[in-house]
Amino acid sequence: MKVTYQWWFKVSVKLSLVLLAACSEPSTVIHNLASRPPPPPVKLNTENPYQCFPCILLSLIKMVAALVGHFSYVSIHYRKALRHFAVVLRVVIGNGIVSFNLSKPEGYIIGIYTGINNVLEPKNKENNRGYLDVVWNKQGKAGKFQRVDGANFSVIVANKNIVEVSFSRTWTSSMKGSSVPINIDQRYILRRGDSGFYSYVIFERTPGLPAAEVYQVRIVFKLDETRFGYLAISNDRQRNMPSQSDRERGQPLAYPEAVLLTEPYDSRFKGEVDDKYQYSNENKDSLVHGWIAKDNKTAEGFWVITPSNEFRSGGPIKQDLTSHVGPTTLSMFTSTHYAGKDVTMNFGEGETYKKVFGPIFVYLNSAPKKARFRSLWRNAVKQLSNEVRRWPYDFVGSKDFIPPNQRGNVSGRLQVKDRIRKSQPAEKAYVGLALPGDAGSWQKECKGYQFWTQTDRNGHFLIQNIVPGDYKLYAWVPGFIGDYTYPTKISIKPGGNIKLDSLVYYPPRNGPTLWEIGIPDRSAAEYYVPDPNPRLRNKLYANNGPDKFRQYGLWARYSELYPKHDLIYTVGVSDYHKDWFFAQVTRSTAKRTFMPTTWQIRFQLQNISKGGNYTLQLAIAAATISKLEVSFNQPNPKRPHFSTRLIGNDNAIARHGIHGLYDLYTVVVGSNQLVEGKNIIYLKQSFAKGPFLGVMYDYIRLESPLTATKHI
């Protein structure tokens, strides 16, 4: 008799699972995702969507088992099954246009639907489709990856117009060493009529939490690989993409993330390089990106829209990942990419902290015809404009997200006064607020909020929607070296409106310009970027296009162009667009070792100002584990005239970044070290432990003493 009931119990459970699986897929009808008035209400189901059938089945089992006296045995084992179901409880939220399923209480995004199909990869485990992750560790240790899972589920608001839910986790001492010591609250919002949902994250450190370093915070979406194959990052950066299996069959290259596609399913990709860093973007440009699925008849888009950069680290030109083969799309909040550990969130023992990352908007759209798939990008850009116009949102449920009427504004005018020029408006200058620090510290700042804008042609600026707090005002002006910092702290009050007097920036200068190389714009893009190795190309980037620097392996072209002798640049003869290699890297040898490189700048100097000091301004656009030594008219001195320490860890050379962290070195040289006529400046990058080490120059200028009246 016992065997009979075991068989009945197994059949019951299997039947339950079959019906549960059928119930788990929403059955909304595919349409163009545009709201049809009146839009359906938002619905929230926080119960186990499988619960009703098992409970009914249990009631039937109770009746049968009671008749034969085995109710207790069957009930115990079936309740164990129900407890198992409780582990995979789901939260389902839908508004008739889009719906999504979340695991309860973890908060993983299990499925996103605009019809019967899940846009996320159904073959992945439920914790590997849509999730928040953190890379962290104890101070000085290598970063370790952690998917963040909630422990508590709660409903913040639920009505026919909006639903917001929370999946939170409070750190306890039992988590020490295994979980980042931060209390984390993940939130999701779905509104009536929206073709997408919002997501944001609250980090909080309460007193007593242990020290830690956080290297990366992001939200990840892994899309259905059988459907999504077209990537779009900008108007000009769009393409059909290879697959993850293409990468797995490919040949790994010198940089670990790069793979040469040797056996792709689609022969059009054969011979191309795939590298996720080829699709990076600056924060200011990384506001919408995503993927398009081109089915037999229709096309569907999945987009991550970031309406504000205030919660991102490193300022407007900090670079980071967007999307890559998978297909995977990312919302990067903070990372060490293109900056190194200088932008690590370093928390001391017991340090308190709170910050809201987001909200971002996950937007879905579709086109009725496959041929119109490019219209989805244009529609996503239009949606971005709508989200920017609504920012900061007034529907966010957390009191830690500051609403529009509680934020402040700062306005003013910035001028530039070069010592040898008249004052002029700082046109197109970047002006921003960040946590108080030294000049230029904003590019390494990653804990607080940052608010940036650009000036108009007359130097006027307006920074809006600032979260209350204490800040410093920073600026930098394209065409001029250095950083501006407002001398006093700026305190933003709720609803406050601060009008600053006319500000004047005095860029570094010790004397008139004798000669210059490059453009002071914090980038090496104006220098010579070589064509890629024909066997290592990405077809998205044309050889003469503005993104040419994103090709793989360009650092290796230096050794091919200069196999025995290093670069020599002659002022007045050479053209930095053609003759100044974009990065001073190491030279590879036949024995696969690497050598330091020494570049020369040759120039003529007449009428030397005896007893005066000349100045070499060296603006660095990027550096990776390099030691830069400067000598005047001595190729191999016992000691260089100037030397940096070992600088940089931004990996911008290997990651196709054209710039990393900006730095400025002012080198003063006495007239006794220069000669009438021909002079040579030697720039040596002396640290040569690998192929990716080196510096990118932003701009170089030699200044004469202020007393000099004649220029070359």
XYZ file of C-alpha atoms in Angstrom:
712
model
C 0.000 0.000 0.000
C 2.883 2.337 0.828
C 4.351 1.781 -2.651
C 1.023 2.734 -4.187
C 0.923 6.061 -2.374
C 4.566 6.811 -3.236
C 3.645 6.294 -6.879
C 0.579 8.534 -6.495
C 2.639 11.178 -4.755
C 5.292 11.192 -7.530
C 2.648 11.440 -10.253
C 0.965 14.321 -8.410
C 4.183 16.275 -8.102
C 5.111 15.722 -11.747
C 1.655 16.806 -12.870
C 1.954 19.910 -10.705
C 5.268 20.812 -12.265
C 3.887 20.450 -15.783
C 0.996 22.756 -15.038
C 3.254 25.183 -13.202
C 5.542 25.487 -16.190
C 2.571 26.194 -18.398
C 1.325 28.870 -16.020
C 4.695 30.621 -15.821
C 4.655 32.138 -19.344
C 2.542 35.298 -19.741
C 0.156 35.224 -22.663
C -0.001 38.866 -23.692
C -0.336 39.525 -27.410
C 2.600 40.930 -29.362
C 1.949 44.429 -30.713
C 3.994 47.499 -31.487
C 4.261 48.263 -27.760
C 2.528 51.626 -28.117
C -0.095 52.354 -25.493
C -3.705 52.173 -26.686
C -5.922 54.508 -24.704
C -6.989 53.790 -22.130
C -3.923 51.661 -21.239
C -4.551 48.590 -19.117
C -3.851 48.887 -15.371
C -0.687 47.597 -13.774
C -1.099 44.240 -12.067
C 1.065 42.666 -9.375
C 1.051 39.011 -8.374
C 3.202 38.386 -5.314
C 1.844 34.921 -4.639
C 3.319 31.698 -5.900
C 1.795 31.503 -9.402
C 1.876 27.729 -8.975
C 0.146 27.734 -5.639
C -3.504 27.223 -6.552
C -3.169 23.898 -8.353
C -0.905 22.225 -5.750
C -3.260 23.311 -2.981
C -6.283 21.933 -4.815
C -4.351 18.751 -5.506
C -3.369 18.519 -1.854
C -7.025 18.771 -0.854
C -7.867 15.879 -3.154
C -4.987 13.853 -1.756
C -6.194 14.579 1.752
C -9.610 13.162 0.902
C -8.238 10.009 -0.695
C -5.576 9.473 1.939
C -8.052 9.947 4.788
C -10.162 7.152 3.379
C -7.276 4.690 3.467
C -5.599 5.953 6.637
C -2.396 7.283 5.075
C -3.170 10.981 5.169
C -0.283 11.788 7.525
C 2.376 10.176 5.288
C 1.152 11.820 2.070
C 0.589 15.204 3.684
C 4.100 15.385 5.149
C 5.842 14.599 1.862
C 3.597 16.819 -0.212
C 4.165 19.728 2.123
C 7.896 19.218 1.610
C 7.232 19.669 -2.087
C 5.321 22.876 -1.388
C 8.227 24.159 0.687
C 10.407 23.409 -2.313
C 8.025 25.480 -4.463
C 8.374 28.354 -1.992
C 12.076 28.564 -2.853
C 11.140 29.480 -6.416
C 8.333 31.876 -5.634
C 7.963 34.552 -8.266
C 6.738 38.110 -8.423
C 4.935 38.857 -11.677
C 4.288 42.462 -12.743
C 2.542 43.439 -15.965
C 0.708 46.349 -17.589
C -0.657 44.757 -20.762
C 2.331 45.988 -22.785
C 5.272 44.457 -20.976
C 5.532 42.054 -18.065
C 8.414 40.625 -16.106
C 8.998 37.895 -13.556
C 11.267 38.219 -10.537
C 12.478 35.529 -8.154
C 11.304 35.999 -4.601
C 13.055 37.036 -2.405
C 16.305 37.129 -4.436
C 15.149 39.699 -6.989
C 16.689 38.051 -10.042
C 14.934 38.972 -13.282
C 13.772 35.612 -14.595
C 11.834 36.764 -17.620
C 10.829 39.886 -19.559
C 7.940 39.549 -21.962
C 6.244 41.584 -24.661
C 4.290 38.566 -25.784
C 4.717 34.851 -25.255
C 8.505 34.921 -25.659
C 10.987 35.693 -22.910
C 13.541 38.190 -24.249
C 16.091 36.897 -21.718
C 18.077 33.724 -22.377
C 15.770 30.873 -21.264
C 18.569 28.282 -21.202
C 20.453 30.195 -18.495
C 19.832 29.481 -14.845
C 17.318 31.835 -13.286
C 20.073 33.753 -11.448
C 21.979 34.292 -14.703
C 19.496 36.238 -16.840
C 19.012 39.644 -15.244
C 20.822 40.548 -12.037
C 22.871 43.028 -10.022
C 26.482 42.155 -9.365
C 29.377 43.610 -7.403
C 33.128 43.062 -7.589
C 34.716 43.679 -4.184
C 37.186 42.450 -1.582
C 39.165 43.418 1.459
C 41.607 46.265 0.972
C 44.566 45.289 -1.177
C 43.071 41.977 -2.289
C 42.075 40.940 -5.792
C 38.434 41.618 -6.596
C 35.909 38.818 -6.337
C 32.602 38.588 -8.159
C 29.285 38.432 -6.296
C 25.751 38.253 -7.652
C 23.603 40.172 -5.220
C 20.521 38.347 -4.029
C 17.841 39.774 -1.798
C 16.641 38.188 1.430
C 13.473 40.228 1.991
C 10.688 41.117 -0.408
C 8.282 44.006 0.099
C 5.750 45.999 -1.915
C 6.446 49.731 -1.827
C 3.357 50.771 -3.770
C 0.795 48.892 -5.815
C -2.181 50.415 -7.590
C -3.571 50.469 -11.095
C -1.118 53.200 -12.178
C 2.194 52.070 -10.673
C 3.841 49.156 -8.906
C 7.159 49.370 -7.085
C 8.707 46.380 -5.326
C 11.837 45.945 -3.215
C 14.283 43.074 -2.771
C 16.606 43.957 0.089
C 19.448 42.381 1.993
C 20.945 43.517 5.298
C 24.555 42.606 5.949
C 25.264 40.580 9.103
C 28.492 39.372 10.685
C 27.772 35.846 9.446
C 28.379 37.154 5.907
C 31.906 38.366 6.680
C 34.304 37.399 3.933
C 31.575 36.043 1.653
C 29.396 39.077 0.947
C 30.151 42.748 0.343
C 29.577 44.637 3.643
C 26.831 46.916 2.341
C 23.080 46.846 2.878
C 21.562 46.614 -0.596
C 18.027 47.330 -1.752
C 17.072 46.544 -5.371
C 13.927 48.246 -6.645
C 11.755 47.705 -9.738
C 9.007 50.018 -11.005
C 6.356 49.416 -13.681
C 3.944 52.196 -14.639
C 0.699 52.177 -16.526
C 1.180 52.684 -20.263
C 4.991 52.313 -20.219
C 6.739 49.993 -22.654
C 9.386 49.077 -20.123
C 10.294 49.196 -16.459
C 12.612 51.133 -14.166
C 15.279 49.720 -11.894
C 17.463 51.300 -9.236
C 19.667 50.225 -6.341
C 20.282 51.727 -2.908
C 23.614 51.111 -1.167
C 23.864 51.845 2.532
C 26.599 51.292 5.092
C 25.487 51.646 8.680
C 27.927 52.137 11.593
C 30.107 49.167 12.458
C 30.472 47.534 9.044
C 33.961 46.248 8.164
C 36.324 47.878 5.672
C 36.071 46.903 2.016
C 36.915 47.968 -1.506
C 34.283 47.930 -4.262
C 35.639 47.819 -7.796
C 32.485 47.441 -9.851
C 28.696 47.782 -9.566
C 26.407 47.030 -12.508
C 23.114 45.526 -13.700
C 23.376 42.770 -16.326
C 20.838 41.532 -18.875
C 21.554 38.385 -20.893
C 19.264 38.212 -23.909
C 17.973 35.278 -25.928
C 20.952 34.338 -28.098
C 18.784 32.710 -30.766
C 16.968 35.988 -31.454
C 19.061 39.049 -30.572
C 21.978 39.474 -32.945
C 22.162 43.175 -33.874
C 23.961 45.617 -31.569
C 23.379 49.393 -31.535
C 25.429 51.825 -29.425
C 25.191 55.036 -31.420
C 24.088 56.298 -34.827
C 27.383 55.134 -36.325
C 28.202 52.127 -34.155
C 25.743 49.410 -35.114
C 26.288 45.958 -36.540
C 25.290 42.308 -36.749
C 27.244 40.488 -34.060
C 28.903 37.082 -33.809
C 27.733 34.654 -31.135
C 29.215 33.394 -27.907
C 29.765 29.985 -29.496
C 31.723 31.729 -32.284
C 34.030 33.112 -29.611
C 34.401 29.746 -27.940
C 35.629 28.212 -31.196
C 37.929 31.163 -31.894
C 41.589 31.813 -31.175
C 42.397 33.726 -27.967
C 44.677 36.700 -28.570
C 47.295 38.476 -26.486
C 44.749 40.478 -24.538
C 42.506 37.969 -22.690
C 39.136 39.450 -23.692
C 39.983 39.454 -27.414
C 39.292 36.478 -29.689
C 40.014 35.960 -33.391
C 36.949 34.340 -34.966
C 38.242 31.364 -36.930
C 35.181 29.108 -37.259
C 32.042 31.256 -36.954
C 28.701 29.821 -38.049
C 28.277 32.878 -40.266
C 31.285 33.027 -42.599
C 30.993 36.846 -42.782
C 32.564 37.045 -39.326
C 35.554 34.868 -40.166
C 38.854 36.643 -39.577
C 37.370 39.367 -37.372
C 38.367 40.165 -33.805
C 35.718 40.288 -31.112
C 36.607 42.201 -27.961
C 34.036 43.648 -25.558
C 36.153 46.768 -25.040
C 35.675 47.687 -28.696
C 32.129 48.684 -27.723
C 32.988 50.958 -24.796
C 31.709 54.504 -24.574
C 32.204 57.666 -22.544
C 29.597 58.325 -19.860
C 28.332 61.429 -21.621
C 27.633 59.386 -24.768
C 26.469 56.166 -23.110
C 22.824 57.081 -22.550
C 21.089 54.450 -24.675
C 22.312 51.161 -26.095
C 20.891 47.743 -26.755
C 20.079 44.913 -29.122
C 17.605 44.146 -31.891
C 16.053 40.780 -32.694
C 15.246 40.388 -36.388
C 12.805 37.510 -36.718
C 11.270 36.298 -39.980
C 8.679 39.059 -40.094
C 9.071 41.453 -37.173
C 11.872 43.165 -35.275
C 12.076 43.755 -31.540
C 14.401 46.017 -29.563
C 15.756 45.813 -26.025
C 17.343 49.009 -24.703
C 18.986 50.253 -21.529
C 18.351 53.986 -21.143
C 20.337 56.044 -18.633
C 18.668 59.467 -18.361
C 21.280 60.947 -16.004
C 24.955 60.381 -15.272
C 24.722 61.800 -11.752
C 25.154 58.378 -10.113
C 28.021 57.201 -12.333
C 31.638 57.578 -11.290
C 34.537 59.425 -12.877
C 32.822 62.312 -14.630
C 31.482 62.817 -18.163
C 34.401 61.362 -20.134
C 34.970 58.278 -17.969
C 34.745 55.289 -20.305
C 32.996 52.009 -19.622
C 31.432 48.947 -21.180
C 28.023 49.003 -22.855
C 27.174 45.668 -24.484
C 29.044 42.665 -25.785
C 28.679 39.234 -27.331
C 26.332 37.021 -25.390
C 24.163 38.898 -26.266
C 24.712 40.891 -23.090
C 23.789 44.476 -22.279
C 25.001 46.331 -19.208
C 24.154 49.253 -16.993
C 27.501 50.245 -15.478
C 27.290 52.305 -12.298
C 30.952 52.258 -11.303
C 34.038 50.329 -12.374
C 37.812 50.560 -12.608
C 37.778 50.298 -16.411
C 39.996 52.907 -18.116
C 41.111 54.260 -14.754
C 42.433 51.424 -12.602
C 42.161 51.219 -8.837
C 42.276 54.994 -8.554
C 38.487 54.857 -8.896
C 37.904 52.130 -6.326
C 35.178 52.757 -3.745
C 37.354 52.377 -0.649
C 35.406 52.101 2.605
C 37.182 52.318 5.939
C 36.312 50.349 9.037
C 32.928 51.548 10.297
C 32.544 54.157 7.519
C 28.921 55.059 6.810
C 27.586 55.672 3.323
C 24.422 55.920 1.261
C 23.837 56.345 -2.454
C 21.103 55.678 -5.009
C 22.232 54.203 -8.339
C 19.598 54.892 -10.982
C 16.848 54.609 -11.901
C 17.615 53.320 -15.356
C 14.840 52.526 -17.818
C 14.641 49.186 -19.626
C 12.740 49.968 -22.819
C 11.233 47.526 -25.312
C 9.922 48.352 -28.773
C 9.087 46.535 -31.996
C 8.508 47.066 -35.701
C 5.883 45.186 -37.726
C 8.338 44.500 -40.549
C 11.822 43.030 -40.295
C 13.119 45.528 -42.860
C 12.294 48.408 -40.514
C 14.575 47.194 -37.722
C 16.743 50.339 -37.836
C 13.716 52.430 -36.906
C 13.877 50.823 -33.461
C 17.128 52.635 -32.727
C 15.619 55.979 -33.718
C 12.609 55.252 -31.544
C 14.874 54.358 -28.595
C 16.740 57.657 -29.006
C 13.411 59.470 -28.950
C 12.468 57.603 -25.780
C 15.775 58.671 -24.254
C 14.793 62.298 -24.889
C 11.514 61.686 -23.089
C 13.282 60.171 -20.089
C 15.827 62.998 -19.900
C 13.005 65.528 -19.969
C 11.284 63.754 -17.045
C 14.451 63.543 -14.947
C 14.579 63.576 -11.972
C 11.559 61.317 -11.728
C 8.739 62.200 -9.385
C 7.376 58.664 -8.968
C 10.288 56.916 -7.221
C 9.217 55.364 -3.925
C 12.442 55.616 -1.933
C 12.923 58.696 0.233
C 16.631 58.420 -0.602
C 15.958 59.423 -4.210
C 15.628 63.198 -4.119
C 12.601 64.463 -6.099
C 12.728 67.507 -8.395
C 11.335 70.030 -5.906
C 14.033 69.157 -3.353
C 16.998 69.698 -5.659
C 19.058 72.792 -6.372
C 20.674 74.687 -9.245
C 23.995 76.482 -9.822
C 24.601 78.988 -12.607
C 27.435 81.281 -13.629
C 29.858 82.256 -16.332
C 33.379 80.937 -16.892
C 36.135 82.844 -18.670
C 39.710 81.864 -19.522
C 42.633 84.237 -18.983
C 45.852 82.927 -20.445
C 48.858 84.913 -19.222
C 49.770 85.981 -22.752
C 46.246 86.456 -24.066
C 43.209 88.521 -23.298
C 40.379 87.100 -21.254
C 37.884 85.129 -23.357
C 34.699 83.119 -22.774
C 35.334 79.478 -21.895
C 33.314 78.076 -24.764
C 32.204 74.421 -24.513
C 33.960 74.031 -21.184
C 32.933 71.148 -18.948
C 31.686 72.489 -15.615
C 30.586 70.185 -12.831
C 29.980 69.551 -9.156
C 31.573 66.628 -7.318
C 32.677 65.838 -3.796
C 35.263 68.310 -2.441
C 38.857 67.537 -3.407
C 41.894 68.825 -5.236
C 41.881 70.112 -8.796
C 40.989 67.292 -11.151
C 39.997 64.929 -8.340
C 36.550 64.505 -9.888
C 37.915 62.044 -12.463
C 38.860 59.628 -9.664
C 35.818 60.284 -7.487
C 33.400 57.344 -7.296
C 31.436 57.541 -4.041
C 29.318 60.651 -4.426
C 27.094 62.168 -7.078
C 28.413 64.292 -9.943
C 26.542 66.895 -11.978
C 28.028 68.192 -15.229
C 27.142 70.513 -18.067
C 28.908 72.387 -20.880
C 29.094 76.128 -21.295
C 27.620 77.994 -24.236
C 29.638 80.139 -26.639
C 29.713 82.952 -24.078
C 30.844 80.744 -21.201
C 27.476 80.660 -19.424
C 26.488 77.466 -17.612
C 23.536 76.114 -15.675
C 23.775 72.940 -13.582
C 20.320 71.693 -12.651
C 18.697 69.102 -10.401
C 21.545 68.854 -7.902
C 21.116 66.573 -4.903
C 21.536 68.629 -1.686
C 24.991 68.408 -0.126
C 28.472 69.901 -0.094
C 30.431 70.053 -3.354
C 33.351 71.653 -5.129
C 32.856 73.198 -8.563
C 35.330 71.941 -11.158
C 35.919 72.744 -14.814
C 38.224 72.060 -17.718
C 38.313 73.873 -21.035
C 39.093 72.200 -24.374
C 42.007 74.045 -25.933
C 43.675 74.763 -22.577
C 45.683 72.585 -20.218
C 44.961 71.970 -16.566
C 41.934 72.005 -14.274
C 39.874 74.767 -12.715
C 38.550 74.544 -9.149
C 36.290 77.080 -7.485
C 38.093 78.187 -4.303
C 35.314 77.593 -1.789
C 32.866 74.811 -0.997
C 29.382 75.037 -2.520
C 26.512 73.898 -0.311
C 23.328 72.933 -2.111
C 20.124 73.316 -0.108
C 16.731 71.791 -1.047
C 15.197 74.054 -3.680
C 18.248 76.337 -3.598
C 19.384 78.415 -6.573
C 22.996 79.630 -6.432
C 24.227 82.276 -8.874
C 28.004 82.594 -8.968
C 29.941 85.630 -10.054
C 31.910 85.540 -13.262
C 34.627 82.924 -12.793
C 38.070 83.193 -14.348
C 40.350 80.252 -15.074
C 44.092 80.914 -15.370
C 45.528 77.864 -17.149
C 49.115 76.870 -16.302
C 51.688 78.869 -18.206
C 55.164 80.162 -17.380
C 55.915 81.911 -20.655
C 55.125 82.345 -24.365
C 54.755 79.267 -26.548
C 57.830 78.314 -28.550
C 56.189 75.241 -30.082
C 53.428 72.746 -29.380
C 52.441 69.220 -30.382
C 48.811 68.123 -30.414
C 45.583 69.651 -29.122
C 44.859 70.047 -25.391
C 41.611 68.055 -25.330
C 42.530 65.149 -22.962
C 42.672 62.694 -25.852
C 45.290 61.236 -28.196
C 42.807 60.992 -31.071
C 44.481 63.697 -33.156
C 47.749 61.753 -33.437
C 48.670 59.012 -35.900
C 46.463 55.984 -35.412
C 47.737 53.223 -37.724
C 45.649 50.886 -39.825
C 44.996 47.609 -38.031
C 46.646 44.367 -38.959
C 44.454 43.121 -41.861
C 44.120 39.780 -40.066
C 42.886 41.429 -36.852
C 40.106 43.754 -37.931
C 36.660 44.608 -36.684
C 34.639 45.582 -39.755
C 32.555 48.059 -37.780
C 35.410 50.563 -37.711
C 36.671 52.034 -40.966
C 40.381 52.708 -41.353
C 39.790 56.419 -41.773
C 36.853 56.787 -39.378
C 36.753 58.647 -36.063
C 36.624 55.355 -34.118
C 39.629 53.846 -35.852
C 41.472 53.690 -32.535
C 39.047 50.979 -31.366
C 40.697 48.339 -33.546
C 42.539 45.533 -31.794
C 46.325 45.308 -31.622
C 47.282 48.818 -32.724
C 50.017 48.924 -30.068
C 51.860 46.175 -31.983
C 52.066 48.317 -35.114
C 54.655 50.530 -33.407
C 57.258 47.755 -33.471
C 56.502 47.164 -37.135
C 56.854 50.843 -38.031
C 59.922 51.368 -35.822
C 61.670 47.965 -35.715
C 65.121 49.297 -34.745
C 64.942 53.039 -34.101
C 62.382 55.020 -32.182
C 60.172 57.891 -33.258
C 61.816 61.220 -34.086
C 59.659 64.311 -34.357
C 61.093 67.507 -35.851
C 59.297 70.710 -34.896
C 58.353 72.766 -37.941
C 58.796 69.783 -40.277
C 56.836 66.858 -38.849
C 53.044 66.710 -38.744
C 51.654 65.263 -35.511
C 48.645 63.897 -37.408
C 51.017 61.646 -39.377
C 54.313 61.487 -37.513
C 53.407 61.196 -33.814
C 52.310 57.664 -32.939
C 49.217 57.735 -30.726
C 50.879 55.844 -27.851
C 54.443 55.505 -26.645
C 54.537 51.772 -26.072
C 57.281 49.196 -25.646
C 59.041 47.599 -28.617
C 58.749 43.854 -29.064
C 61.825 41.844 -30.062
C 62.362 38.650 -32.021
C 62.758 36.826 -28.706
C 59.290 38.007 -27.624
C 60.669 40.295 -24.984
C 60.023 44.020 -24.724
C 62.303 47.029 -24.727
C 61.928 50.586 -23.405
C 61.389 53.231 -26.063
C 62.894 56.712 -26.273
C 61.245 59.313 -28.468
C 62.987 62.473 -29.640
C 61.622 65.959 -30.184
C 64.096 67.982 -32.242
C 63.784 71.745 -32.467
C 65.787 74.854 -33.249
C 66.266 77.543 -30.626
C 67.683 80.988 -31.221
C 68.458 83.862 -28.859
C 68.462 81.859 -25.651
C 67.443 83.862 -22.575
C 70.524 83.366 -20.414
C 69.705 82.707 -16.809
C 66.013 82.193 -17.504
C 63.911 79.092 -17.103
C 62.129 77.355 -19.953
C 59.081 75.157 -19.315
C 57.984 71.905 -20.879
C 54.271 71.222 -20.344
C 53.478 67.512 -20.650
C 49.765 66.699 -20.632
C 49.160 62.944 -20.388
C 45.956 61.419 -21.778
C 46.600 57.905 -20.430
C 49.239 55.804 -18.701
C 49.598 52.125 -17.963
C 52.378 51.034 -15.573
C 54.887 53.440 -17.075
C 57.822 55.506 -15.946
C 58.372 58.587 -18.074
C 61.861 60.131 -18.032
C 62.693 63.474 -19.654
C 66.188 64.585 -20.655
C 67.470 67.627 -22.565
C 70.270 67.153 -25.103
C 71.544 64.015 -23.332
C 70.407 60.660 -24.759
C 71.689 58.551 -21.863
C 72.210 60.696 -18.772
C 73.089 59.163 -15.414
C 69.974 60.796 -14.092
C 67.125 62.201 -16.226
C 66.248 65.843 -15.789
C 62.743 64.798 -14.795
C 61.123 61.461 -13.999
C 57.695 60.347 -12.921
C 57.153 57.570 -10.480
C 55.601 54.397 -11.891
C 52.300 55.829 -13.098
C 48.960 54.679 -14.449
C 46.867 51.550 -14.481
C 44.071 52.544 -16.848
C 44.739 49.908 -19.565
C 43.474 52.358 -22.167
C 46.061 51.187 -24.724
C 44.983 47.548 -24.657
C 41.297 48.423 -24.308
C 41.150 50.761 -27.323
C 40.328 53.778 -25.195
C 42.403 56.659 -26.727
C 42.445 58.213 -23.243
C 42.321 57.218 -19.595
C 43.060 59.434 -16.609
C 44.389 62.896 -17.407
C 47.521 64.256 -15.758
C 49.740 67.292 -16.262
C 53.475 67.565 -15.588
C 55.225 70.916 -15.653
C 58.975 70.468 -16.239
C 61.172 73.510 -15.655
C 64.565 73.536 -17.393
C 67.311 76.110 -17.056
C 68.668 77.889 -20.096
C 72.088 76.332 -19.414
C 70.712 72.946 -20.514
C 69.690 74.266 -23.921
C 71.908 75.422 -26.769
C 71.717 77.849 -29.643
C 70.545 75.976 -32.711
C 69.596 72.295 -32.632
C 68.156 70.854 -29.399
C 66.696 67.457 -28.569
C 64.236 66.460 -25.872
C 64.339 62.758 -25.037
C 61.139 61.153 -23.748
C 61.873 57.683 -22.407
C 59.276 55.179 -21.239
C 61.670 53.026 -19.232
C 59.373 50.354 -17.813
C 59.011 47.501 -20.321
C 57.483 44.400 -18.776
C 54.838 43.778 -21.417
C 53.208 44.862 -24.697
C 50.416 47.015 -23.254
C 52.507 49.395 -21.170
C 52.988 52.989 -22.205
C 51.637 56.509 -22.221
C 49.347 58.490 -24.482
C 50.174 62.174 -24.777
C 47.414 64.722 -24.849
C 49.546 67.774 -25.596
C 53.168 68.945 -25.352
C 54.328 72.570 -25.254
C 57.655 74.305 -24.745
C 57.497 77.782 -23.224
C 60.222 80.390 -23.155
C 60.896 82.606 -20.132
C 58.522 85.526 -19.706
C 61.367 87.945 -20.523
C 61.827 86.473 -23.992
C 60.500 88.578 -26.844
C 61.418 86.449 -29.833
C 59.765 83.196 -30.821
C 60.884 80.638 -33.338
